[in-house]
Coordinates of C-alpha atoms and ligand atoms in Angstrom, one line a residue:
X13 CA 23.4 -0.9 9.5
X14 CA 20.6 0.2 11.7
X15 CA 20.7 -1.8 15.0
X16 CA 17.5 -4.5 14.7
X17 CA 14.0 -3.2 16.4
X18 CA 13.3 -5.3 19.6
X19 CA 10.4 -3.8 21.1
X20 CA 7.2 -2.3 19.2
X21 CA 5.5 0.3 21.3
X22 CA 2.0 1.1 20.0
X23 CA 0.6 4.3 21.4
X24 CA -3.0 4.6 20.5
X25 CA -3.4 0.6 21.3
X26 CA -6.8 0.7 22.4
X27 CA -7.6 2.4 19.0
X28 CA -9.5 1.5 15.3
X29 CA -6.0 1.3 13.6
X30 CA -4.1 -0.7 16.0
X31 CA -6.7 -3.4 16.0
X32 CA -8.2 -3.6 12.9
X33 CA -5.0 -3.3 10.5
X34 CA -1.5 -3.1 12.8
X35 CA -2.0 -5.7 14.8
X36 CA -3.3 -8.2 12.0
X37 CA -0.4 -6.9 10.0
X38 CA 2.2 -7.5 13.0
X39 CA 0.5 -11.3 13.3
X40 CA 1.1 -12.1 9.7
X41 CA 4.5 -11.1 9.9
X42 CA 5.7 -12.9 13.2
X43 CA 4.0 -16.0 11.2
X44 CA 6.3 -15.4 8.4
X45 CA 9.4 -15.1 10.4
X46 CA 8.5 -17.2 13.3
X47 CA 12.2 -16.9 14.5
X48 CA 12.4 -13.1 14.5
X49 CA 12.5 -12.2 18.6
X50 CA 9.7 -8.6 19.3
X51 CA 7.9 -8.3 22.0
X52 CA 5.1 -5.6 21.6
X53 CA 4.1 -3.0 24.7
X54 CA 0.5 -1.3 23.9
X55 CA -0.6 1.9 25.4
X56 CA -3.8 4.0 25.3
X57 CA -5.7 6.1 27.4
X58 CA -8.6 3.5 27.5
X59 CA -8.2 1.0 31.1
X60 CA -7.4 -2.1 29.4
X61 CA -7.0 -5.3 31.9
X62 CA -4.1 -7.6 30.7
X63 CA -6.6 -10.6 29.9
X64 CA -8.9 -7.8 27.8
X65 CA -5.5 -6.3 25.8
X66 CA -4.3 -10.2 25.2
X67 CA -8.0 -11.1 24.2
X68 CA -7.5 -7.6 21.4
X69 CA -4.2 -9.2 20.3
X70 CA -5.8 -12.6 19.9
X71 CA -8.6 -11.7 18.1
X72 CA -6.1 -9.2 15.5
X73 CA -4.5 -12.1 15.4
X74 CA -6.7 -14.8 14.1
X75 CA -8.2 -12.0 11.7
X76 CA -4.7 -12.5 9.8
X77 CA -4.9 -16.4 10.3
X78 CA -1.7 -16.0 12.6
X79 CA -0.3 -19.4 13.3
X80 CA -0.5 -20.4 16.8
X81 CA 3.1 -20.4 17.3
X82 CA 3.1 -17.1 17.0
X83 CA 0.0 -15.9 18.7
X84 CA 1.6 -17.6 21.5
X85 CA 5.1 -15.9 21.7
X86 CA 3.7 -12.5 21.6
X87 CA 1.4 -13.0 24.2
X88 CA 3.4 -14.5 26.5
X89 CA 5.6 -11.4 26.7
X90 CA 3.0 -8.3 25.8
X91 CA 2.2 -6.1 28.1
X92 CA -0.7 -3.1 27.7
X93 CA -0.6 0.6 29.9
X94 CA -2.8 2.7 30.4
X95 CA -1.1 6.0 29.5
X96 CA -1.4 9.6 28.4
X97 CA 1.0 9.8 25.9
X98 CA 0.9 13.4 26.4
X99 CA 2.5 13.5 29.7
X100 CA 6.7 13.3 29.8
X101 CA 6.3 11.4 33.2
X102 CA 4.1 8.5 31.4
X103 CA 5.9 8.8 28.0
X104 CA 9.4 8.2 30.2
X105 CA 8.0 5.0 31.9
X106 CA 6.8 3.8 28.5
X107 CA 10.6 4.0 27.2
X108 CA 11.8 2.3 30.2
X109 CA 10.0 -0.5 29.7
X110 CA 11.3 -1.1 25.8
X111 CA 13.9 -3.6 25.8
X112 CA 17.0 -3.1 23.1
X113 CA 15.6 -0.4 20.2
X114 CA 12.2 0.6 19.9
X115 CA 9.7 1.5 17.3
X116 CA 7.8 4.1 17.9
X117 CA 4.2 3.5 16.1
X118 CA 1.8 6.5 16.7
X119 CA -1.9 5.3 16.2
X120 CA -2.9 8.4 17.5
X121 CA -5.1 11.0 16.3
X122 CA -2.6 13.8 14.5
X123 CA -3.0 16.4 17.2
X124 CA -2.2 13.7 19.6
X125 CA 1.3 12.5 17.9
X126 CA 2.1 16.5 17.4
X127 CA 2.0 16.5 21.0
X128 CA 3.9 13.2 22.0
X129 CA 6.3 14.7 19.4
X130 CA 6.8 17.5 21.6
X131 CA 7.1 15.4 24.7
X132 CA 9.9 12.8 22.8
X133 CA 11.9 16.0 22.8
X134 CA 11.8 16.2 26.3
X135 CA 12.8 12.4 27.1
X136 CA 15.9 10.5 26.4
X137 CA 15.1 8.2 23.0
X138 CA 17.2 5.1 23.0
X139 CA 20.1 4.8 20.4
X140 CA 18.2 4.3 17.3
X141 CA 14.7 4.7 17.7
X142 CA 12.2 4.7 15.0
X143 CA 8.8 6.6 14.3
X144 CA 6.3 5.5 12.3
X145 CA 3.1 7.7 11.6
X146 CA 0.1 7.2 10.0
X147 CA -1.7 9.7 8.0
X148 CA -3.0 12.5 7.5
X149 CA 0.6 14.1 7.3
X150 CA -0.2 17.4 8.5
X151 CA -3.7 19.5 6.6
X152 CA -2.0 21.3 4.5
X153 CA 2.3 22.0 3.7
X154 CA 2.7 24.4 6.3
X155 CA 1.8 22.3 9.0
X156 CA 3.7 19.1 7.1
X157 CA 6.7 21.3 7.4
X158 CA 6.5 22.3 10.9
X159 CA 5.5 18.4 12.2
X160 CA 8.4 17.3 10.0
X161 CA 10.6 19.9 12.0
X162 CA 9.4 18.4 15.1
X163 CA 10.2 14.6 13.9
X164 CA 13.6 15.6 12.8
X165 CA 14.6 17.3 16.3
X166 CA 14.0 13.7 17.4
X167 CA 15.8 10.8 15.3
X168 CA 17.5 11.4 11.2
X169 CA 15.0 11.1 8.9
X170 CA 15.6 7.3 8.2
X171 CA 14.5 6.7 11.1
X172 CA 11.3 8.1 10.6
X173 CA 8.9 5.7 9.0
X174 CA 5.5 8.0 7.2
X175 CA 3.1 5.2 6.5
X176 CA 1.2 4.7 3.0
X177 CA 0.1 1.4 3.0
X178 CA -1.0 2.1 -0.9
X179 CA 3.4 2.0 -0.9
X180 CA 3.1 -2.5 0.0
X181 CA 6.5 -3.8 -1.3
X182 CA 4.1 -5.9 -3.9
X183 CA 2.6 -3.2 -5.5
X184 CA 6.1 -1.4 -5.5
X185 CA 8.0 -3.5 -7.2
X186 CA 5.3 -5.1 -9.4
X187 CA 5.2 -1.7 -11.0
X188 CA 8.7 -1.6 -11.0
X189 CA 9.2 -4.9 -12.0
X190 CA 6.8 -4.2 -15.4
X191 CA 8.4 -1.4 -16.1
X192 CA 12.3 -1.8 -15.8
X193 CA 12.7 -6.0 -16.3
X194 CA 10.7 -6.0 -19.3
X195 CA 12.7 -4.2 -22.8
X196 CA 8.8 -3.4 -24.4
X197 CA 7.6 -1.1 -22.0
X198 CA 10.3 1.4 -20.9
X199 CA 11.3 2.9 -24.5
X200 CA 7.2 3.5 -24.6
X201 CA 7.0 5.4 -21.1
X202 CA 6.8 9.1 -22.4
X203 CA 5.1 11.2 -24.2
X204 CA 5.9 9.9 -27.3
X205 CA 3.7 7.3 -27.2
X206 CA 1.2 8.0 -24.1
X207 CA -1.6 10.1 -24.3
X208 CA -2.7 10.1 -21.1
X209 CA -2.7 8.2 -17.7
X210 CA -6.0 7.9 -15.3
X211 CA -5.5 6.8 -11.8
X212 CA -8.7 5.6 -10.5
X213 CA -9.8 4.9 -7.3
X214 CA -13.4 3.8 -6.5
X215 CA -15.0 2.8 -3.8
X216 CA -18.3 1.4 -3.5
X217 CA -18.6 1.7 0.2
X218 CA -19.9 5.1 1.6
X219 CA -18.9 6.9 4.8
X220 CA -19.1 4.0 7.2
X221 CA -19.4 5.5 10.5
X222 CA -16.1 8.0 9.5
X223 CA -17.1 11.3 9.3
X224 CA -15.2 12.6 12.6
X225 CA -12.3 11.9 10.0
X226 CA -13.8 12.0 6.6
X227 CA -16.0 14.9 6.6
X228 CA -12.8 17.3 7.7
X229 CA -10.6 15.5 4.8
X230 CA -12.6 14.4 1.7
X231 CA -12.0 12.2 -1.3
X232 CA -9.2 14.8 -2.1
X233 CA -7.2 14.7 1.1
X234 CA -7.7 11.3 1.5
X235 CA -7.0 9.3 -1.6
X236 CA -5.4 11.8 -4.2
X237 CA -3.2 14.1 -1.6
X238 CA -1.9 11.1 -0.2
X239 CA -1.9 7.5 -2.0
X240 CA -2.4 7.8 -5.4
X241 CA 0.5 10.8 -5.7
X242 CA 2.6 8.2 -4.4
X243 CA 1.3 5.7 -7.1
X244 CA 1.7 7.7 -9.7
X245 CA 5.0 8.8 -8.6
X246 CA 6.3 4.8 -8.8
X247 CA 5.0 4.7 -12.0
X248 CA 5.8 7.7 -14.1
X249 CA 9.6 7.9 -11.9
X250 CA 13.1 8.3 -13.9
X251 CA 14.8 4.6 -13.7
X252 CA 16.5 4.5 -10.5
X253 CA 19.9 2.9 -10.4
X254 CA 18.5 1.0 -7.3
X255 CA 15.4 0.3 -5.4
X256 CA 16.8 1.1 -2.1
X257 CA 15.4 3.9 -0.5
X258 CA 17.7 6.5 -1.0
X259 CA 17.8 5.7 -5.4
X260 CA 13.7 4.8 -4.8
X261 CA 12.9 7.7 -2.5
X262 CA 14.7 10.6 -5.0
X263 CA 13.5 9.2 -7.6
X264 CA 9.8 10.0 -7.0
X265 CA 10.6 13.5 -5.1
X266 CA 12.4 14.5 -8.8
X267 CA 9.2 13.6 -10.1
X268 CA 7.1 15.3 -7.6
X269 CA 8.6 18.2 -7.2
X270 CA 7.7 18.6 -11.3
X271 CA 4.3 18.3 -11.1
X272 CA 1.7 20.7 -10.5
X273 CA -2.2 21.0 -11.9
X274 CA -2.9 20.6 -15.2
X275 CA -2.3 24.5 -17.1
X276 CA -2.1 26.0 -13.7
X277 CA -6.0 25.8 -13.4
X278 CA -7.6 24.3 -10.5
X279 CA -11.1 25.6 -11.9
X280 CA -10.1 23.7 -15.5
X281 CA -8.3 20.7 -14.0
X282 CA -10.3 19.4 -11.2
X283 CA -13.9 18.3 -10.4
X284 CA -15.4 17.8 -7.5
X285 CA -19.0 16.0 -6.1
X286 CA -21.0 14.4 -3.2
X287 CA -23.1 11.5 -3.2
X288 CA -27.1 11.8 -2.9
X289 CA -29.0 9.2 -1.9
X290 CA -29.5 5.9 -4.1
X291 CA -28.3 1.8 -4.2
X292 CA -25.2 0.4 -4.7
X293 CA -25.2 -3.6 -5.3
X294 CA -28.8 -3.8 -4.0
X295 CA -27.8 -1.8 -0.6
X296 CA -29.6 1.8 -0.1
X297 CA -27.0 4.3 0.6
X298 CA -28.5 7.4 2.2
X299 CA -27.0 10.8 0.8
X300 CA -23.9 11.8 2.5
X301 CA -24.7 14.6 3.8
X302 CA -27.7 12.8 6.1
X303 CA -24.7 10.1 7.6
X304 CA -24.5 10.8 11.2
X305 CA -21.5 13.4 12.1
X306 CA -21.9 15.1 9.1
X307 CA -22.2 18.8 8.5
X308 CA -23.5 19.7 5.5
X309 CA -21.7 23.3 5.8
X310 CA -18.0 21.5 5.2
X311 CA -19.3 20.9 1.5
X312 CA -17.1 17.8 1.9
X313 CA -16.6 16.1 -1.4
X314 CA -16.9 12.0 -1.8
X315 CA -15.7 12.0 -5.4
X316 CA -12.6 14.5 -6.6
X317 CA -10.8 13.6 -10.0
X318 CA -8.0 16.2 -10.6
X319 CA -5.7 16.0 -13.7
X320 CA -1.9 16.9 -13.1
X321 CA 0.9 17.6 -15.2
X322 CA 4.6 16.9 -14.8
X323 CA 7.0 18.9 -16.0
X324 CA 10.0 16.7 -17.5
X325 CA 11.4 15.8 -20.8
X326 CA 9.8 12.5 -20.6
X327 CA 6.3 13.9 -19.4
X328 CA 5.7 17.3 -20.4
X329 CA 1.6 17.4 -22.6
X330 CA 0.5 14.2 -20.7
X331 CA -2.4 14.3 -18.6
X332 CA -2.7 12.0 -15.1
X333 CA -5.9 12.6 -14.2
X334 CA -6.2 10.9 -10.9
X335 CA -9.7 9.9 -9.5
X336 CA -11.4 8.3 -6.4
X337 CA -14.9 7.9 -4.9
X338 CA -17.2 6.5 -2.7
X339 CA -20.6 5.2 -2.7
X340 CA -20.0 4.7 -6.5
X341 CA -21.4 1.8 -9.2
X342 CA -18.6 -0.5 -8.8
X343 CA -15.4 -1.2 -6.8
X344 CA -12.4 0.2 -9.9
X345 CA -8.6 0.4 -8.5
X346 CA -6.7 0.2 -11.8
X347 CA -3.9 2.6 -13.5
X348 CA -4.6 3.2 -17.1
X349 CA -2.5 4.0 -19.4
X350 CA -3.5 4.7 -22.9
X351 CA -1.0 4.8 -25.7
X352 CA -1.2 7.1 -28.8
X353 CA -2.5 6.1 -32.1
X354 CA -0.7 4.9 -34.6
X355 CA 0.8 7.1 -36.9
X356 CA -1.1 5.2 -40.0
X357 CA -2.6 1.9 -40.3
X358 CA -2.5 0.6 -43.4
X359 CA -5.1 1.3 -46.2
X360 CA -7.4 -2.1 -46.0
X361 CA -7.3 -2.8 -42.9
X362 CA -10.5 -2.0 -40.8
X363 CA -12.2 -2.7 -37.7
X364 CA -11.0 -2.1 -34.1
X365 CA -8.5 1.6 -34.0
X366 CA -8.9 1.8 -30.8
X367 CA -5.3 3.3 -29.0
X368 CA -3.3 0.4 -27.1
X369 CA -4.4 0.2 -23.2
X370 CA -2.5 -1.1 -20.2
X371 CA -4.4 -1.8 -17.5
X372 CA -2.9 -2.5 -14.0
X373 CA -5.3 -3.2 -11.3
X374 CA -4.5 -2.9 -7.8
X375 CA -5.6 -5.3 -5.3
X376 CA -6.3 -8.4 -6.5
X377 CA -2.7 -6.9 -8.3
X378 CA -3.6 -7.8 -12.5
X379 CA -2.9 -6.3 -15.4
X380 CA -4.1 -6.6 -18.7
X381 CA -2.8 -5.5 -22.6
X382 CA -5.7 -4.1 -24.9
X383 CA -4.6 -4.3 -28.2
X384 CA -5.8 -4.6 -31.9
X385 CA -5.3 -8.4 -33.8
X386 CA -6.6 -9.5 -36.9
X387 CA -9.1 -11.6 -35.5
X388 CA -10.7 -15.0 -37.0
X389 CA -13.0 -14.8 -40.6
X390 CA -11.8 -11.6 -42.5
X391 CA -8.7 -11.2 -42.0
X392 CA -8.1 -7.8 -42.5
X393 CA -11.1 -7.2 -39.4
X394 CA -9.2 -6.0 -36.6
X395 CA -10.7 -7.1 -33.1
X396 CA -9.7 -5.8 -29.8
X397 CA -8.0 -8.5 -27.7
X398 CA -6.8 -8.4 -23.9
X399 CA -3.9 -10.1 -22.9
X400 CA -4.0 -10.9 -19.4
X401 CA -1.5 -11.2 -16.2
X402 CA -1.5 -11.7 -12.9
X403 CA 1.6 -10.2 -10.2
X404 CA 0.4 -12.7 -8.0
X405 CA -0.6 -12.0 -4.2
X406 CA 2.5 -10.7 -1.7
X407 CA 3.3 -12.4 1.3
X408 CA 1.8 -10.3 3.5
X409 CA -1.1 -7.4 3.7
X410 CA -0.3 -4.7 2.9
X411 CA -0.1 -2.9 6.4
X412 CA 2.4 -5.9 6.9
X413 CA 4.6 -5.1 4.0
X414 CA 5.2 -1.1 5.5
X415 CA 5.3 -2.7 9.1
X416 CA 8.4 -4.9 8.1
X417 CA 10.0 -1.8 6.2
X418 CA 9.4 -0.4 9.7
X419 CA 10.8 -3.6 12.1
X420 CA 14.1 -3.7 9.3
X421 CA 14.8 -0.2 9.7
X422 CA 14.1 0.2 5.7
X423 CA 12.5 3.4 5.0
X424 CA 12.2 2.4 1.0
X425 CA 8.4 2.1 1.4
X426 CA 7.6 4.8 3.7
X427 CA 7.1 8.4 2.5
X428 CA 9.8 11.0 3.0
X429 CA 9.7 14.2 5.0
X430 CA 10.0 16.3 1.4
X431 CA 8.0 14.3 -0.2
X432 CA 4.7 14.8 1.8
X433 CA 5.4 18.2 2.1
X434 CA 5.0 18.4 -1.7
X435 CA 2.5 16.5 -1.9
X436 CA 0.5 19.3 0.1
X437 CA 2.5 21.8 -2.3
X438 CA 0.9 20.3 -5.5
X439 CA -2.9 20.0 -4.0
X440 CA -2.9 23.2 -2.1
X441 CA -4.2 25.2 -5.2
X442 CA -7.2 22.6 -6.0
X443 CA -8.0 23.2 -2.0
X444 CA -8.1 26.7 -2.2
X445 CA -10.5 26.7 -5.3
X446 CA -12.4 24.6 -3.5
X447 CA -12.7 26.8 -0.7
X448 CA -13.5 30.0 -2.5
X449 CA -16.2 27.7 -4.5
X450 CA -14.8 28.1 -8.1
X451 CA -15.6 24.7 -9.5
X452 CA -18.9 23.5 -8.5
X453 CA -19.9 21.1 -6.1
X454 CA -22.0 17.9 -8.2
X455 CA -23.9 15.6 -6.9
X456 CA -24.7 12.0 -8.2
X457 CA -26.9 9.5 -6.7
X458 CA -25.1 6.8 -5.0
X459 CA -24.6 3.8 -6.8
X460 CA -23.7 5.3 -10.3
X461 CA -20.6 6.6 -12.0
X462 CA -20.7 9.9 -10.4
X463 CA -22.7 13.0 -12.2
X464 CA -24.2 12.3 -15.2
X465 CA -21.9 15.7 -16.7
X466 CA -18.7 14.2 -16.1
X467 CA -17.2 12.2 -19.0
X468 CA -16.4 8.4 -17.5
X469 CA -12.7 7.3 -17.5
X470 CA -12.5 4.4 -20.1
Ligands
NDP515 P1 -9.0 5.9 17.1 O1 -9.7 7.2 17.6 O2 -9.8 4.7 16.9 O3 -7.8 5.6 18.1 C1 -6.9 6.5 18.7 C2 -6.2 5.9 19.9 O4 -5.4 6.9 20.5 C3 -7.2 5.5 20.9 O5 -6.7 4.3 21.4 C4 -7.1 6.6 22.0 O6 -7.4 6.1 23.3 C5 -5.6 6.9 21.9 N1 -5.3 8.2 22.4 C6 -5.9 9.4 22.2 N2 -5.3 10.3 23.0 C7 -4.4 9.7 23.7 C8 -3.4 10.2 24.7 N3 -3.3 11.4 25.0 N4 -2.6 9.2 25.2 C9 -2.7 7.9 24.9 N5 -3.5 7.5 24.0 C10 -4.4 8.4 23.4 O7 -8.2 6.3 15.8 P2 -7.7 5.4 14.7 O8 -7.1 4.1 15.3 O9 -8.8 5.2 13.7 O10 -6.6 6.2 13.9 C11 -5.3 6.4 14.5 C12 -4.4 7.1 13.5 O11 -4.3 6.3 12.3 C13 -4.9 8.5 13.0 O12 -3.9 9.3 12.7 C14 -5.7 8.1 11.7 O13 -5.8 9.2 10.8 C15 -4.7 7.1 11.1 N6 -5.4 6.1 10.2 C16 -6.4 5.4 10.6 C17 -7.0 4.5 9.7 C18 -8.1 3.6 10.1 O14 -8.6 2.8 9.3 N7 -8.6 3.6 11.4 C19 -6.5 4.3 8.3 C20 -5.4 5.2 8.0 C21 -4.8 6.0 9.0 P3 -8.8 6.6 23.9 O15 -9.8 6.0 23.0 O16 -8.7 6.0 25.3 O17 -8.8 8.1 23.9

C-alpha cells in the first residue's frame, strides 16, 4: 500500500492550470472529504505575497463552491515560494519544506518539467513521491520515450501520475459500467454487429487567447493524440478481470498497441481543415489564422477527423473515425456507435431501416438507444424511437476525479508511460502527411459543420 500523500507541491502555482482547473479541483475534493489532512505548498517564478497566493486559492476555491470548512483549513496551513524550479538549490528547499510524502504536480510548461525532471535526479525525493504531469506528453514518441526515461530514473512508474482529465473516474466506469453490467451490450461489441464507431469532439469555441499553445499542437495533437485515444481505448478494450489499474491499464495498451490508421493510409484516412472567418451562436469568430499569436506558416489545423483501425479478433474491418473541432456549429461530445443492419426484415414491414445507434454523450454524461418500433396507426410502419439515459453527474470535476487518483496513490485513471508513447506511435504517420502536405488543408467558415466536402458524422 502506497504510504498516503501529505503535502501537494504545485510547481507552476502562479500559472493558467493551477488556478483555473487544479486548484478548483483540489477545493472540491477537501469539501468531499473534509477529514482528509493536505496541506498544499505553491511555487512559481512569479513574486507572489502570502495574502495575493491565499486570495488565488480563495478565489479557485469559491469557483468549485468549496465549503468554508475547507477553504479554511487549507489556508491556514499553505504556503506560496517564489522559485525557479530549475535550480537544484531552490528545488531542495522546496522538498524540505513537504511534510510526510509529497506529490509532485508539474503545471509547468513541458520544457520546464523536462528540466525539473533533470534536477529531481539530482535531489533526494522522499520515500514515495509521486509525479503528476499534465499534457502534451512529449511532441512526438521519441521525445515521450526519452521524458518517460527521465520520470522512471526518478520514482516506479506507479508512482507517476500522466494526467488526462478526459480519463474522470465517471466517465470511466460509466463506459465500463454500460458495457460489462449490462448482458445486451457485450455479446454485440465486435465486428459482428458494429459497423463503425465515430468519436466526436466539437467545440464551438475558437482559439481563445491559446495559440502560444495551440498553434504549435492543433486539433490533432490536442484532442485525438491524447483524449479521445484514451476514450476509445475504454470503450473498444478486452473485459478486464478488474478495474484496477494494472487489469484497466493493460487492457487498453493491448488495445492500443493494435491499432494503427485506417489501410495504412494517412492520405486516405485522415482529413484535415482551419476555420475562416464567420458566426457561431450569434458571435463573429474571425478566421484563425488572423487570432493574435498566430502564424499562418504552421498551417495549424482546428478541425482533424482521422479513422483508425484495430487489429484484433473482435475489431478487425471496423472503422473509429475520431473527430474534434473548434469554432464549429454546435457544441457535439458523443461516441457513436452504429450497429449493422439486419440480416432481413421481414417482407411487410416498412418504414424506418435505419441501423441501431448508441449514442453516449460526454459531459452532461447521457446516452441514448436509436432503434426501429412499430409505431402507433399502421402497424407494420416502423418509426425510429430513442430510448434515453442519463449516468448521472460524478462527485467531483473532472480534474478532481484524476487529482484524487493522484492524492490515493491510484494510477488507474492516469495514462501509462507505454501507453502515451503509442499513442505518438499511432499518430506519427497522419503528422508526417501532414507535414509533407499530402492531404489538403480545408477551410470552413466558422460556425458550420466544417467544409462543405466532408461528409457529416450522423
Ligand atoms: P502557464 O504559462 O499559465 O503557467 C506556467 C507556470 O509555470 C507559471 O506559473 C510560470 O511562472 C511557471 N514557471 C515557468 N517556468 C518556471 C520555472 N523555471 N520555475 C518555476 N516556475 C516556472 O501554463 P498553464 O498553466 O496553462 O499550463 C501548465 C501545463 O499544463 C502545461 O504543460 C500545459 O500544456 C498543461 N495544460 C494546461 C491546460 C490549461 O487549460 N491551462 C490544460 C491542459 C494542460 P511565471 O509565469 O512566473 O514564469
Amino acid at each position: 500500500m502506497a504510504p498516503s500523500i501529505s503535502t501537494l507541491l504545485v510547481l507552476g502555482a502562479s500559472g493558467d492550470l493551477a488556478s483555473r482547473l487544479l486548484l478548483p479541483a483540489l477545493g472540491q475534493l477537501l469539501t468531499l472529504h473534509p477529514d482528509r489532512p493536505l496541506r498544499l505548498i505553491g511555487a512559481g517564478r512569479e513574486k507572489l505575497t502570502h495574502a495575493q497566493w491565499q486570495a488565488t486559492v480563495k478565489k479557485s476555491f469559491t469557483t468549485a463552491e468549496a465549503s468554508a470548512a475547507a477553504v479554511d483549513q487549507l489556508l491556514a496551513t499553505t504556503v506560496y515560494r517564489t522559485a525557479d524550479v530549475t535550480a537544484p538549490a531552490e528545488m531542495e528547499r522546496l522538498l524540505a519544506e513537504c511534510a510526510g510524502t509529497p506529490a509532485i504536480y508539474f503545471a509547468l510548461p513541458p520544457v520546464v518539467t523536462a528540466l525539473a525532471c533533470d534536477v529531481l535526479a539530482e535531489v533526494a525525493l522522499p520515500e514515495g513521491t509521486v509525479l503528476a504531469l499534465e499534457k502534451p506528453f512529449g511532441v512526438d514518441e521519441a521525445s515521450a520515450r526519452a521524458l518517460n526515461a527521465r520520470l522512471q530514473k526518478l520514482v516506479p512508474e506507479d508512482q507517476i501520475h500522466r494526467v488526462d482529465h478526459f480519463l474522470g473516474r465517471s466517465t470511466v466506469l460509466n463506459l465500463a459500467g454500460l458495457r460489462f453490467a449490462n448482458r445486451i451490450f457485450e455479446p454485440l461489441w465486435n465486428n459482428n454487429h458494429i459497423e463503425r464507431v465515430d468519436i466526436v469532439y466539437d467545440e464551438q469555441l475558437g482559439l481563445e487567447g491559446r495559440a502560444g499553445y495551440y498553434d504549435h499542437a492543433g486539433a490533432l495533437v490536442d484532442m485525438i493524440q491524447s483524449h479521445l485515444l484514451q476514450v476509445m481505448a475504454i470503450l473498444a478494450m478486452e473485459p478486464p478481470s478488474s478495474l484496477g489499474a494494472a487489469d484497466l491499464r493493460d487492457a487498453k495498451g493491448i488495445l492500443l498497441r493494435a491499432t494503427r490508421v485506417r489501410g495504412g493510409s494517412a492520405a486516405r484516412s485522415s482529413r484535415r481543415a482551419r476555420y475562416a472567418a464567420g458566426t457561431v451562436d450569434s458571435h463573429a469568430l474571425p478566421a484563425y489564422v488572423d487570432e493574435s499569436g498566430v502564424d499562418p506558416e504552421n498551417d495549424t489545423e482546428t478541425l482533424a477527423e482521422v479513422t483508425f483501425e484495430i487489429n484484433t479478433w473482435r475489431w478487425t474491418g471496423v472503422p473509429f473515425t475520431l473527430r474534434s473541432g473548434k469554432g464549429l456549429e454546435a457544441r457535439r461530445r458523443e461516441i457513436v456507435i452504429t450497429f449493422r443492419a439486419v440480416p432481413h426484415l421481414p417482407t411487410g414491414l416498412h418504414g424506418h431501416e435505419a441501423p441501431t445507434v448508441l449514442r453516449i454523450f460526454l459531459a452532461p454524461d447521457e446516452m441514448s438507444l436509436e432503434l426501429n418500433l412499430n409505431g402507433p396507426g399502421d402497424p407494420y410502419e416502423l418509426e425510429r424511437v430513442s430510448l434515453g439515459a442519463t449516468f448521472g453527474p460524478g462527485q467531483l470535476l473532472a480534474h478532481g476525479e484524476v487529482l484524487e487518483g493522484i492524492l490515493d496513490g491510484d494510477p488507474s485513471l492516469s495514462v501509462r508511460g507505454d501507453t502515451a508513447e503509442e499513442c505518438w506511435r499511432i499518430v506519427a504517420p497522419v503528422l508526417a502527411a501532414w507535414r509533407a502536405d499530402k492531404v489538403p488543408l480545408d477551410e470552413y467558415a466558422a460556425g458550420t459543420q466544417g467544409p462543405s466536402n466532408w461528409t457529416p458524422i450522423a
